[in-house]
Each structure stands twice: as structure tokens, then as C-alpha cells.
């Protein structure tokens, strides 16, 4: 039915259906329908959100890693959590995250943009790795991740003044630069041999990229280690022209057992030595003048020291003439008062079959005749503007520190060493210091270095021409230098703070960091009057004997305090153990040393190397292995002539001839070990 309805200009034609009113009986039905429709819409919406959340949850999982806004966890193949990292520098905005192939990436935190990703890498069937990168886009914002260490025992990082195995963390420490330091003078710092690598007993390893401005801190209450990248208020510097935006990048790898994951990490991330040092350095002990004479050394004392070595029928790989032979620090010549005829002294030593190594360092003191030469040539590290040389204080005075990033410095320093070698027939050098803490707080170098420890690397390279017999006490990315690396000086005490008990944990730590040709410092320690357990300026007799026995099972031996300073019994014990080192230890070490060139595997190994499933093996710090088939258990306690020994499962024969054929680890309690003995067991 059509109607014409007036309106507008000429009106509007519409199709109108007359409306009818709802009855009271139908209104409830309509209301229920509306409510039902709303419920259906709500259910569909909830289902969509649920599906989306499942997809997001699936997105934030990659292999055995689960990511959330505050951090991530990693599980092993059995489903157990083996690694947990928390983000302390920001909360991820999960809506900014996406996944493409093996890369899970996020573009922002809740308050700023960033670059973040985790990439899954499958290098081999038994290893699962994750590349992690958090890069800030705003300058001077630090990046900090906190690793929980309560799940396992951890090893690696750096040598320290108080050394334990596994790592023992106490107290709280805000993140500080992870750089090489002299821990004899600065006992709360990181040591002179250091790598940003840690390994855990649950077969997890983490390696911080070398490009990171890396700072390390910890909190024992929270059981966390803080991994931080920053430039602000730090000795690290960005590359010239770069904005100081911090980046924390690292790789976490999980394996089937601790030994296999370490083997993988060493092969992948560490330099390898390219040669084995001189065989005689492994077979025969070296002899240093330091602990016996300190700086009070002269020509007569050197000749007498050498004569006594021969008189008491000891072998000598080389005689090390330590600190005190020059008039000023920075002179590359002998003090004419102390050494009136150095050439004749060297000729005499050579005729008696002694090769001589000289102590050397990177400092030139202001009173040295070379100081002004170095100033004029611009050979020192400089203050930040680069216009003036920077003076530094070290344990022997004040002077400049040579800038080994400068090719001219390297040539000048090398020429001084070559001159000593050609003039006197010097066999090699003991390269002292090299730690980054001796650089000025603010400094510049000819070729800018962003990581202060790279100075250590440059210094260690100076030893390459002498690496058959050279000795270094610092190292950073220096495993390929192929020299003997020596832990910092030891005090003549029993304990864990630079004492006898620290020796095994320190050597194991250095080995895990990839340094295998180890010289474990002087038998008996430095013998400083205020840091010595003993009388007459000598280490305690019992301490000296126990130290001697332990050193006989290290890759190399070094005497300074000679055994004849005690009595004939000590001399006989010394002869016994230098002979045992030559006949039993050195052949094994040399065989393992040749394997290091390709594998990087430790020569001195922790017990868990062959007992990965035994919780006890992870905590033992007073025993060690040479390879897989020689286990050593020295006595390290004052007044003890017995000790408890952990014997891994296998077929062993003791030094006394006992046989142990055991399918499970065995604990030998109160095993008798006389003063002139050291307990060791050979795999049969």
C-alpha cells in the first residue's frame, strides 16, 4: 500500500509498513535473546583472546627456552631448568615480539625502543646454543642481566686472590669492569688471567662476546651474578665516532654433560697455542733468584746460586735472573756496580750449561735514562687528550707505561730485548705485569682500545719470539701465545688466599680458561717476612715439602728458595720429586701438550672430567687429574700425615702398589701419607 507523505520540496516517496506494538508476553523473550547474543559474542571474543594468548605463548618458546617479559629460562632435554636469566635493565613489551625461523626478536621495553633477539643454534646433536643480544638505542643506558647460579656449581671467569673451586661467591658487589688486575696488590679485583667464560656442573656454559663493555657483579643473598654492559662511568670506550649505546651479547650453550660442553666451547671460542714450549722446560725445573734474594742480587750471588744447583746435583732448564739487575727500572742493561762484568758472568754460566732468562716489565721510571727517549718518541700511554704522557705508579716507583698498541713501541721494546739476547746470550724473558689496572684511570693510546684488557693482549704478544721458554703472568685472549703462564705470586702460607691451598683451584681455573702451559710459581712462595709461615725468613719446612710435592705433579716446576737452605732430608726429598716429575709426570704432560694444539683440552683436569655424574666430584678442590689416567691427592693441611681421598670409579693402582677395581666412586678416609709422600693413583 502506497502513501504520499508531504515533505520537502515536492515531498518524499517511501514504502511504509505500519508498526504494531509488542505485547507484554513477548518482551521477556526478546530480552533473553539479546542477553544470549551478548554471551555468544563474549564467548567468541574470549576464545579469540585465548587462541591469541596460546599463539603468543608458543611464540615466546623456542626449543628448550621460554621467554617472558622479565627474563628467560632454559631446560635440558630431561625438562629440568638448568639456566635462568633475569632482565634488570628493562621489561620487555611482549606485544613487540615476533618469531621468524630460529630468531625470536622484540623491539621495545615498556618504556623505550631497543634491539633484542634470541637465536637458536644447533651446532651438533648433543649441544643446544642460544645467541642472545640486548642493544640499547639511547646512549649511556646500561644493559644488565642477572644469572641465577643456585642451580649448579660454577667454574671459570678469572683467577682471584682467594681462589676456590668451584667458584665461591660471598657478599654483594655492584658491577665493576671485568678487566685484568694485579691481585697481589689489589686483592679484591679480578686477576691477571681472565676470560668472560663460565661453565656449570649441569652442563651449561656462557660466553660473553669480546666486543661487550663487560662489567661483573654479584649478590650472594639473591644467588645471582650480574652481567652488565655499559660505557658511562667506565674504563670501557666505544669505538671512535660511535655513539655510546651499550650492547650485551653472549651465547648460552647446553650439553649432555659438563665435560662435553666444555670441549665444545673451547674448540669454538678459545684461541689455541700454535706450538709446544721447549721440552726441557717441562722435564727439568727452572730456578729463580727472586724469593731467595729479592732485589738484593749481584754477580757474585748469581754465580754462587748456579754453583750450588750443580753442587747439589739438580737439573736446571733455565736460571731466571729476577728483579734488581738494572740500575733503574726502564734501563735495559746491567747495573755496573752490582754486575761489574756481566759478560764474563754470562760466559761462566754458559760454560756450566746454564741458560739465563731475564725479568722484564712494561714500565720506564722517570729516573731511567730511557724515560726522556720515550717522551720524545711518544712511546708512553697518554692522558685522554693524547697530548701528554701519563705517569703511573707501580710497585717499584713512578714512570710511564709503554703503549703496545703503537707499532713504534713494539719495535723499540723488541730491539731492547734483542740487544740483551745478542750481547749476553739471554735465553728468554720473564714478562712481568701487563695487567690493565696499571693503565692510568683515564688514558689514550695510539690505536684506541675499547676494552682495557686488550692492553694485556698486546703486551703478551711481545713474548712470541721467546715463547720456547718465556713466562707470562697475565693473559687475555692470549691462549695462542704458546708461553708458560704463571699465576700471580704466592705467599708462603697454607690457606686459600694466595697460599698453598689456592694453587690447585687456581691452576684448574686457568686450565678451564684455555691456558694449559702452566708454571705454578715458586715452590714455597715469595717468603716475605710479613706473609710467611716459618722462621729465619724461610717458608715453614713442612709447608715447603708439601708445596714441593704438589709442584712435582704440575706441568713445570720452579725453585727459588733452594732445598739446601733447610737440611739434607729436604734436599733428598727435592731430588726424589724432581726425578719423579721427569720420569712420570713430564712424559704424560708432553703427550697431552701436543694434543692441546688441536683440542685445547686441559692438561690439569678436575675430577669431574671423568666423573660427570657424581655430585661429590664437582666440589673437590684438593685433588686433580693429569689427563684421564693420573690422579693426584696432595696433603695441604699443616701437621697432617693422612687425608681423605675420593677415587673415581675405575681400575686404579696407588703409588704404594694397591689395586682398586671399583664400579662406584670410593672414599678412602684417613689414608696415610707420610711427610715425604704424595698420594697418587694411576689408571691400570
PDB file of C-alpha atoms in Angstrom, residues 26 197 294 369 473:
ATOM      1  CA  UNK A  26       6.798 -11.265  24.141  1.00  0.00           C
ATOM      2  CA  UNK A 197      83.518 -17.571  30.172  1.00  0.00           C
ATOM      3  CA  UNK A 294     114.640 -10.318  46.167  1.00  0.00           C
ATOM      4  CA  UNK A 369     117.906   7.198  31.050  1.00  0.00           C
ATOM      5  CA  UNK A 473     101.773 -13.712  34.431  1.00  0.00           C
TER       6      UNK A 473
END
